[in-house]
Structure formats: C-alpha cells, structure tokens
PDB file of C-alpha atoms in Angstrom:
ATOM      1  CA  GLY A  33      13.604 -21.151   4.591  1.00 69.00           C
ATOM      2  CA  ARG A  34      14.045 -21.185   0.862  1.00 75.00           C
ATOM      3  CA  ILE A  35      17.465 -21.404  -0.846  1.00 75.00           C
ATOM      4  CA  GLY A  36      18.093 -20.314  -4.225  1.00 72.00           C
ATOM      5  CA  ARG A  37      19.521 -22.694  -6.983  1.00 67.00           C
ATOM      6  CA  ALA A  38      23.316 -21.146  -7.098  1.00 76.00           C
ATOM      7  CA  GLU A  39      23.253 -20.998  -2.917  1.00 82.00           C
ATOM      8  CA  LEU A  40      22.618 -24.709  -3.168  1.00 75.00           C
ATOM      9  CA  GLU A  41      25.373 -25.149  -5.910  1.00 71.00           C
ATOM     10  CA  ALA A  42      28.250 -23.271  -3.841  1.00 79.00           C
ATOM     11  CA  ILE A  43      27.264 -24.683   0.010  1.00 76.00           C
ATOM     12  CA  ASN A  44      26.684 -28.680  -2.260  1.00 72.00           C
ATOM     13  CA  PRO A  45      29.369 -28.252  -5.934  1.00 71.00           C
ATOM     14  CA  SER A  46      28.534 -32.124  -6.086  1.00 64.00           C
ATOM     15  CA  LEU A  47      25.641 -30.009  -7.372  1.00 63.00           C
ATOM     16  CA  VAL A  48      27.473 -28.753 -10.622  1.00 62.00           C
ATOM     17  CA  ASP A  49      28.042 -30.699 -12.950  1.00 57.00           C
ATOM     18  CA  ASP A  50      31.434 -29.878 -15.441  1.00 58.00           C
ATOM     19  CA  TRP A  51      29.520 -31.335 -18.345  1.00 51.00           C
ATOM     20  CA  ALA A  52      26.295 -31.139 -18.305  1.00 54.00           C
ATOM     21  CA  GLU A  53      24.628 -28.171 -17.793  1.00 62.00           C
ATOM     22  CA  ASP A  54      21.399 -29.328 -17.231  1.00 63.00           C
ATOM     23  CA  TYR A  55      22.660 -31.658 -14.189  1.00 58.00           C
ATOM     24  CA  PHE A  56      20.833 -29.507 -11.242  1.00 60.00           C
ATOM     25  CA  ASP A  57      17.537 -29.878 -12.740  1.00 65.00           C
ATOM     26  CA  GLU A  58      17.671 -33.278 -13.375  1.00 66.00           C
ATOM     27  CA  VAL A  59      18.286 -33.379  -9.799  1.00 63.00           C
ATOM     28  CA  LEU A  60      15.156 -31.450  -9.055  1.00 64.00           C
ATOM     29  CA  ARG A  61      13.366 -33.357 -11.726  1.00 68.00           C
ATOM     30  CA  GLN A  62      14.055 -36.983  -9.318  1.00 66.00           C
ATOM     31  CA  VAL A  63      13.004 -34.992  -6.012  1.00 62.00           C
ATOM     32  CA  GLY A  64      10.550 -32.816  -7.299  1.00 57.00           C
ATOM     33  CA  ARG A  65       7.979 -34.649  -5.222  1.00 57.00           C
ATOM     34  CA  TRP A  66       9.205 -33.424  -2.594  1.00 54.00           C
ATOM     35  CA  VAL A  67      10.176 -29.675  -2.903  1.00 67.00           C
ATOM     36  CA  VAL A  68       8.746 -26.267  -3.970  1.00 62.00           C
ATOM     37  CA  GLY A  69       9.814 -23.415  -5.461  1.00 65.00           C
ATOM     38  CA  ASP A  70      11.116 -22.328  -8.630  1.00 69.00           C
ATOM     39  CA  ALA A  71      14.202 -20.601  -9.498  1.00 63.00           C
ATOM     40  CA  GLY A  72      13.202 -17.486  -8.811  1.00 65.00           C
ATOM     41  CA  ALA A  73      11.251 -17.964  -5.065  1.00 65.00           C
ATOM     42  CA  GLY A  74      13.638 -20.108  -4.196  1.00 66.00           C
ATOM     43  CA  TYR A  75      13.500 -23.769  -3.279  1.00 64.00           C
ATOM     44  CA  ALA A  76      12.176 -25.647  -0.274  1.00 69.00           C
ATOM     45  CA  LEU A  77      11.261 -29.009   1.492  1.00 57.00           C
ATOM     46  CA  ALA A  78       7.515 -28.914   0.833  1.00 50.00           C
ATOM     47  CA  HIS A  79       6.419 -30.043   4.523  1.00 54.00           C
ATOM     48  CA  PRO A  80       7.848 -29.048   7.637  1.00 58.00           C
ATOM     49  CA  ARG A  81       7.455 -32.046   8.708  1.00 59.00           C
ATOM     50  CA  LEU A  82       9.114 -33.707   5.616  1.00 54.00           C
ATOM     51  CA  ARG A  83      11.950 -31.701   7.131  1.00 57.00           C
ATOM     52  CA  GLY A  84      11.312 -33.379  10.363  1.00 59.00           C
ATOM     53  CA  TYR A  85      11.004 -36.728   9.119  1.00 52.00           C
ATOM     54  CA  LEU A  86      14.046 -36.982   6.369  1.00 55.00           C
ATOM     55  CA  GLY A  87      16.076 -35.302   9.845  1.00 55.00           C
ATOM     56  CA  GLY A  88      16.214 -39.122  11.969  1.00 57.00           C
ATOM     57  CA  ARG A  89      15.884 -41.088   8.629  1.00 55.00           C
ATOM     58  CA  ILE A  90      19.346 -39.451   6.903  1.00 55.00           C
ATOM     59  CA  LYS A  91      22.576 -38.134   8.163  1.00 51.00           C
ATOM     60  CA  THR A  92      22.443 -34.301   8.096  1.00 55.00           C
ATOM     61  CA  GLY A  93      25.416 -33.635   9.743  1.00 61.00           C
ATOM     62  CA  PRO A  94      27.548 -33.238   7.355  1.00 73.00           C
ATOM     63  CA  TYR A  95      25.701 -30.994   5.259  1.00 76.00           C
ATOM     64  CA  LEU A  96      23.777 -28.523   7.663  1.00 84.00           C
ATOM     65  CA  ASP A  97      28.165 -28.443   8.485  1.00 90.00           C
ATOM     66  CA  GLN A  98      28.978 -26.845   4.635  1.00 90.00           C
ATOM     67  CA  LEU A  99      25.250 -24.576   5.450  1.00 89.00           C
ATOM     68  CA  LEU A 100      26.671 -22.517   8.242  1.00 94.00           C
ATOM     69  CA  ASP A 101      30.335 -22.685   6.750  1.00 94.00           C
ATOM     70  CA  TYR A 102      28.505 -21.177   3.833  1.00 93.00           C
ATOM     71  CA  CYS A 103      26.940 -18.687   5.723  1.00 95.00           C
ATOM     72  CA  ALA A 104      29.862 -17.756   8.423  1.00 96.00           C
ATOM     73  CA  ARG A 105      31.205 -15.877   4.755  1.00 95.00           C
ATOM     74  CA  TRP A 106      27.955 -14.114   4.588  1.00 96.00           C
ATOM     75  CA  ARG A 107      30.859 -10.594   3.859  1.00 96.00           C
ATOM     76  CA  GLU A 108      32.061 -12.568   0.628  1.00 95.00           C
ATOM     77  CA  HIS A 109      28.134 -13.488  -1.456  1.00 93.00           C
ATOM     78  CA  ASN A 110      25.865 -11.143   0.794  1.00 93.00           C
ATOM     79  CA  SER A 111      23.466 -14.195   0.119  1.00 93.00           C
ATOM     80  CA  PRO A 112      20.185 -13.361   0.956  1.00 92.00           C
ATOM     81  CA  TYR A 113      19.621 -16.688   2.977  1.00 92.00           C
ATOM     82  CA  ALA A 114      22.348 -16.260   4.656  1.00 95.00           C
ATOM     83  CA  LEU A 115      21.281 -12.548   5.283  1.00 96.00           C
ATOM     84  CA  THR A 116      17.868 -14.227   6.836  1.00 95.00           C
ATOM     85  CA  HIS A 117      18.286 -16.971   8.291  1.00 94.00           C
ATOM     86  CA  TYR A 118      22.824 -17.549  10.108  1.00 96.00           C
ATOM     87  CA  ALA A 119      21.491 -16.360  13.220  1.00 97.00           C
ATOM     88  CA  ARG A 120      18.598 -18.640  13.070  1.00 96.00           C
ATOM     89  CA  HIS A 121      21.191 -21.214  12.309  1.00 94.00           C
ATOM     90  CA  LEU A 122      23.425 -20.507  14.930  1.00 97.00           C
ATOM     91  CA  ALA A 123      20.751 -20.197  18.218  1.00 97.00           C
ATOM     92  CA  ASP A 124      19.984 -23.522  16.625  1.00 93.00           C
ATOM     93  CA  ALA A 125      23.527 -24.957  16.357  1.00 93.00           C
ATOM     94  CA  GLY A 126      23.884 -23.764  20.156  1.00 95.00           C
ATOM     95  CA  ASP A 127      26.801 -21.547  19.260  1.00 96.00           C
ATOM     96  CA  ASN A 128      25.997 -18.946  21.441  1.00 97.00           C
ATOM     97  CA  SER A 129      29.151 -16.525  20.970  1.00 96.00           C
ATOM     98  CA  ASN A 130      29.408 -16.720  16.685  1.00 97.00           C
ATOM     99  CA  LEU A 131      26.012 -15.572  17.411  1.00 97.00           C
ATOM    100  CA  TYR A 132      26.213 -12.616  20.024  1.00 97.00           C
ATOM    101  CA  ALA A 133      29.396 -11.866  17.604  1.00 97.00           C
ATOM    102  CA  LEU A 134      27.771 -11.548  14.643  1.00 97.00           C
ATOM    103  CA  ILE A 135      24.859  -8.909  16.304  1.00 97.00           C
ATOM    104  CA  CYS A 136      26.947  -5.751  14.901  1.00 96.00           C
ATOM    105  CA  GLN A 137      27.157  -2.679  13.277  1.00 95.00           C
ATOM    106  CA  GLU A 138      28.365  -4.742  10.086  1.00 97.00           C
ATOM    107  CA  TRP A 139      25.480  -6.547   9.906  1.00 97.00           C
ATOM    108  CA  MET A 140      23.144  -4.580  10.170  1.00 96.00           C
ATOM    109  CA  ASP A 141      24.565  -2.422   7.973  1.00 96.00           C
ATOM    110  CA  ALA A 142      24.692  -5.523   5.442  1.00 97.00           C
ATOM    111  CA  LYS A 143      21.203  -6.546   6.425  1.00 95.00           C
ATOM    112  CA  LEU A 144      19.899  -2.322   5.900  1.00 92.00           C
ATOM    113  CA  ALA A 145      21.682  -2.865   2.398  1.00 93.00           C
ATOM    114  CA  ALA A 146      19.541  -5.941   1.330  1.00 93.00           C
ATOM    115  CA  PHE A 147      16.196  -5.621   3.001  1.00 91.00           C
ATOM    116  CA  HIS A 148      15.745  -1.894   3.410  1.00 86.00           C
ATOM    117  CA  SER A 149      14.465  -2.030   6.318  1.00 87.00           C
ATOM    118  CA  HIS A 150      15.767  -2.340  10.136  1.00 90.00           C
ATOM    119  CA  GLN A 151      12.750  -5.003  10.959  1.00 90.00           C
ATOM    120  CA  PRO A 152      15.444  -8.695   9.322  1.00 93.00           C
ATOM    121  CA  PHE A 153      18.581  -7.040  11.902  1.00 95.00           C
ATOM    122  CA  SER A 154      15.973  -7.254  14.754  1.00 94.00           C
ATOM    123  CA  GLU A 155      14.565  -9.750  14.172  1.00 95.00           C
ATOM    124  CA  ASP A 156      18.552 -11.019  14.633  1.00 97.00           C
ATOM    125  CA  VAL A 157      18.749  -8.652  17.974  1.00 96.00           C
ATOM    126  CA  ALA A 158      15.490 -10.620  18.892  1.00 95.00           C
ATOM    127  CA  LEU A 159      16.707 -13.472  18.454  1.00 96.00           C
ATOM    128  CA  ASP A 160      20.532 -12.499  20.568  1.00 96.00           C
ATOM    129  CA  ILE A 161      17.608 -11.709  23.078  1.00 96.00           C
ATOM    130  CA  GLU A 162      16.133 -14.855  23.846  1.00 96.00           C
ATOM    131  CA  VAL A 163      19.419 -17.360  23.948  1.00 97.00           C
ATOM    132  CA  ALA A 164      21.185 -14.882  25.721  1.00 96.00           C
ATOM    133  CA  THR A 165      18.312 -15.120  28.378  1.00 95.00           C
ATOM    134  CA  GLN A 166      17.557 -19.241  28.030  1.00 95.00           C
ATOM    135  CA  GLU A 167      21.332 -19.285  28.994  1.00 95.00           C
ATOM    136  CA  ARG A 168      21.348 -20.506  32.448  1.00 94.00           C
ATOM    137  CA  PRO A 169      21.823 -17.890  34.122  1.00 93.00           C
ATOM    138  CA  PRO A 170      21.125 -15.544  31.908  1.00 93.00           C
ATOM    139  CA  ASN A 171      23.909 -14.299  29.967  1.00 95.00           C
ATOM    140  CA  TRP A 172      22.937 -10.716  31.486  1.00 94.00           C
ATOM    141  CA  PRO A 173      25.754  -8.586  30.175  1.00 94.00           C
ATOM    142  CA  GLN A 174      25.290 -10.322  26.311  1.00 94.00           C
ATOM    143  CA  LEU A 175      20.505  -9.357  27.493  1.00 94.00           C
ATOM    144  CA  ILE A 176      21.161  -6.149  28.463  1.00 93.00           C
ATOM    145  CA  ARG A 177      23.657  -5.499  24.739  1.00 95.00           C
ATOM    146  CA  GLY A 178      21.044  -7.330  23.171  1.00 94.00           C
ATOM    147  CA  CYS A 179      17.950  -4.691  25.047  1.00 93.00           C
ATOM    148  CA  LEU A 180      20.243  -1.945  24.331  1.00 92.00           C
ATOM    149  CA  ILE A 181      20.210  -2.345  20.867  1.00 94.00           C
ATOM    150  CA  TYR A 182      16.991  -3.250  20.285  1.00 92.00           C
ATOM    151  CA  ALA A 183      15.252   0.261  21.736  1.00 90.00           C
ATOM    152  CA  THR A 184      17.946   2.256  19.717  1.00 91.00           C
ATOM    153  CA  LEU A 185      16.386   0.105  16.450  1.00 90.00           C
ATOM    154  CA  GLY A 186      13.044   1.754  17.782  1.00 88.00           C
ATOM    155  CA  SER A 187      13.831   5.058  18.561  1.00 86.00           C
ATOM    156  CA  LEU A 188      15.486   4.797  15.337  1.00 79.00           C
ATOM    157  CA  ALA A 189      12.615   3.930  13.390  1.00 81.00           C
ATOM    158  CA  THR A 190       9.836   6.360  16.140  1.00 82.00           C
ATOM    159  CA  ASN A 191      11.544   9.153  14.204  1.00 80.00           C
ATOM    160  CA  VAL A 192      10.556   8.974  10.951  1.00 77.00           C
ATOM    161  CA  PRO A 193       7.062  11.357  10.260  1.00 80.00           C
ATOM    162  CA  LEU A 194       4.304   9.309   9.520  1.00 79.00           C
ATOM    163  CA  GLU A 195       3.218  11.425   6.920  1.00 80.00           C
ATOM    164  CA  ALA A 196       6.155   9.628   4.981  1.00 75.00           C
ATOM    165  CA  LEU A 197       5.387   6.619   5.789  1.00 76.00           C
ATOM    166  CA  GLY A 198       1.685   6.880   5.318  1.00 77.00           C
ATOM    167  CA  VAL A 199       2.657   8.437   1.468  1.00 77.00           C
ATOM    168  CA  LEU A 200       4.957   5.077   0.949  1.00 75.00           C
ATOM    169  CA  ALA A 201       1.751   2.893   1.856  1.00 78.00           C
ATOM    170  CA  GLN A 202       0.020   4.787  -0.596  1.00 77.00           C
ATOM    171  CA  VAL A 203       2.319   5.169  -3.667  1.00 76.00           C
ATOM    172  CA  GLY A 204       4.814   2.414  -3.022  1.00 75.00           C
ATOM    173  CA  ASP A 205       5.414  -1.105  -4.969  1.00 75.00           C
ATOM    174  CA  ALA A 206       4.203  -4.112  -3.101  1.00 76.00           C
ATOM    175  CA  ASP A 207       7.982  -4.047  -1.879  1.00 78.00           C
ATOM    176  CA  GLN A 208       7.842  -1.199   0.212  1.00 75.00           C
ATOM    177  CA  VAL A 209       4.500  -1.535   1.290  1.00 78.00           C
ATOM    178  CA  ARG A 210       6.558  -4.242   3.125  1.00 79.00           C
ATOM    179  CA  LYS A 211       9.386  -2.516   4.525  1.00 77.00           C
ATOM    180  CA  VAL A 212       6.748   0.378   5.810  1.00 78.00           C
ATOM    181  CA  LEU A 213       4.536  -2.573   7.697  1.00 81.00           C
ATOM    182  CA  GLY A 214       7.819  -3.878   8.594  1.00 81.00           C
ATOM    183  CA  HIS A 215       8.850  -0.532   9.690  1.00 76.00           C
ATOM    184  CA  ALA A 216       5.606  -0.153  11.955  1.00 82.00           C
ATOM    185  CA  ALA A 217       6.250  -2.694  13.619  1.00 83.00           C
ATOM    186  CA  LEU A 218       9.783  -1.759  15.105  1.00 85.00           C
ATOM    187  CA  ILE A 219       7.926   1.669  16.365  1.00 83.00           C
ATOM    188  CA  SER A 220       8.071   1.961  20.513  1.00 79.00           C
ATOM    189  CA  VAL A 221       5.636   4.309  21.317  1.00 82.00           C
ATOM    190  CA  ARG A 222       2.345   2.790  21.273  1.00 84.00           C
ATOM    191  CA  ASN A 223       0.317   5.486  20.675  1.00 87.00           C
ATOM    192  CA  ARG A 224       2.095   6.571  17.649  1.00 85.00           C
ATOM    193  CA  GLN A 225       2.553   2.943  16.485  1.00 83.00           C
ATOM    194  CA  CYS A 226      -1.028   2.963  16.423  1.00 88.00           C
ATOM    195  CA  VAL A 227      -0.983   6.147  14.463  1.00 84.00           C
ATOM    196  CA  ALA A 228       0.926   4.651  12.619  1.00 81.00           C
ATOM    197  CA  TYR A 229      -0.399   1.623  11.254  1.00 84.00           C
ATOM    198  CA  ARG A 230      -3.830   3.357  10.699  1.00 85.00           C
ATOM    199  CA  ARG A 231      -2.580   5.582   8.004  1.00 81.00           C
ATOM    200  CA  PHE A 232      -0.869   2.393   7.202  1.00 80.00           C
ATOM    201  CA  GLY A 233      -4.482   0.617   6.847  1.00 83.00           C
ATOM    202  CA  CYS A 234      -6.440   3.909   5.616  1.00 84.00           C
ATOM    203  CA  ALA A 235      -3.827   4.082   2.402  1.00 80.00           C
ATOM    204  CA  LEU A 236      -4.006   0.152   1.347  1.00 79.00           C
ATOM    205  CA  LEU A 237      -8.078   0.793   1.655  1.00 83.00           C
ATOM    206  CA  VAL A 238      -6.675   3.661  -1.271  1.00 81.00           C
ATOM    207  CA  ARG A 239      -4.596   1.446  -3.602  1.00 80.00           C
ATOM    208  CA  GLY A 240      -8.274  -0.833  -3.425  1.00 81.00           C
ATOM    209  CA  GLN A 241      -6.518  -3.684  -1.118  1.00 81.00           C
ATOM    210  CA  SER A 242      -9.615  -3.858   1.700  1.00 79.00           C
ATOM    211  CA  ASP A 243      -8.666  -7.725   2.099  1.00 78.00           C
ATOM    212  CA  GLU A 244      -4.192  -7.006   3.509  1.00 74.00           C
ATOM    213  CA  ALA A 245      -5.980  -3.180   5.204  1.00 65.00           C
TER     214      ALA A 245
END
C-alpha cells in the first residue's frame, strides 16, 4: 500500500539529512521511474511485479523488520499506513499470535476514529478468521472469536436506519459516500442490504453519477 513521506522517514531515518532539507526529494528523484504517488497520496512501487522482483534481488528483511516495528507502535503515532496495513503485514510474516491480539476494542476504536467506518476493522477481522482457518488443525477458539466479532459488526450495521444512509449518500461528500458504501457492505441481513444498495444507487443517480450507480 501507499505510504507517506513522514512515515517513510520515521521507518528509515537515513532518508533524513541534518543539513539538506530536500534530501528526501533528491532520493525520490533517483528512484522516480519505479515509484508512483506524491506527497498527498503517498508513495508506492509502480508495479506489483516490480515489488516481487526486488524482493528476490535485494535483502528486504531488515526493512520489513523496521516496518513491522513501526506499525507495532501505532498507539504512538496513529499512522494511516499502520492502521491500514499492520494486520496484513503480521499475517504475511506468519505472526499469528500478534495478529490475533491486534483484533481488540482498542484497535477497533483507533480505526473507527481514523476512517469513520467499521469496514476497515471488519477486513482485519476477516483476515483473522482466514488465518485461524488455515492453521493445522484450525485454531478453533480464535476462529469462533473472530466470527462472533464479525457477526457483531454486521448487527451494528444492520440496525442503522436505511433512510439515513440514503440521505448521506445523496448529500455527503465523496469521502462520506465511500463510508456509506462500506457500511452497506457490513449489513448482515441480505434483503436489507439489497435495499441499502438500491438506495445508494438511487442517491448516486440523483447526484448525476450514473457510472458509479
């Protein structure tokens, strides 16, 4: 995923020069052909295949350790990158115990404060369930815990008035519209979810966004 300049400099202090304020920009110019993004959206390697290629050509272990250490301190900085990708990094590293421990009230509250939706947290819970299922034998206590949490999120989303979602989709800004769509995705009662999507589509038509509808 994309990562911001401040986050990159915190993970890798060598990107900060005591004298040259534009040192990061100089480094970016040197690798610009392989990097996409900007200061606002964050930076990422230009193509997923390139990430795989570089992973096989250079020693990424120390950087990945630094990245995990940075993400583990999410309480200190509430980094958008850490809040978005930490769970996936733990899963990719095979650190199941820390992944399971991450799925807690404090993590849910931090993600809700950052993204104003439970959908990002629900994605981490789904990952938690997937990892628990893949253990041999399956990690039944963690699997049951994850399923209960996911069901609770669905229940919370289901109880929100559909009229409110429709109005917000119609008058909200682009960010609020994305949150409404994410909220609808969590609704656990299928026919109610269909009604929510229909209201969402009608609201987009009213806004003149027929392609998105």
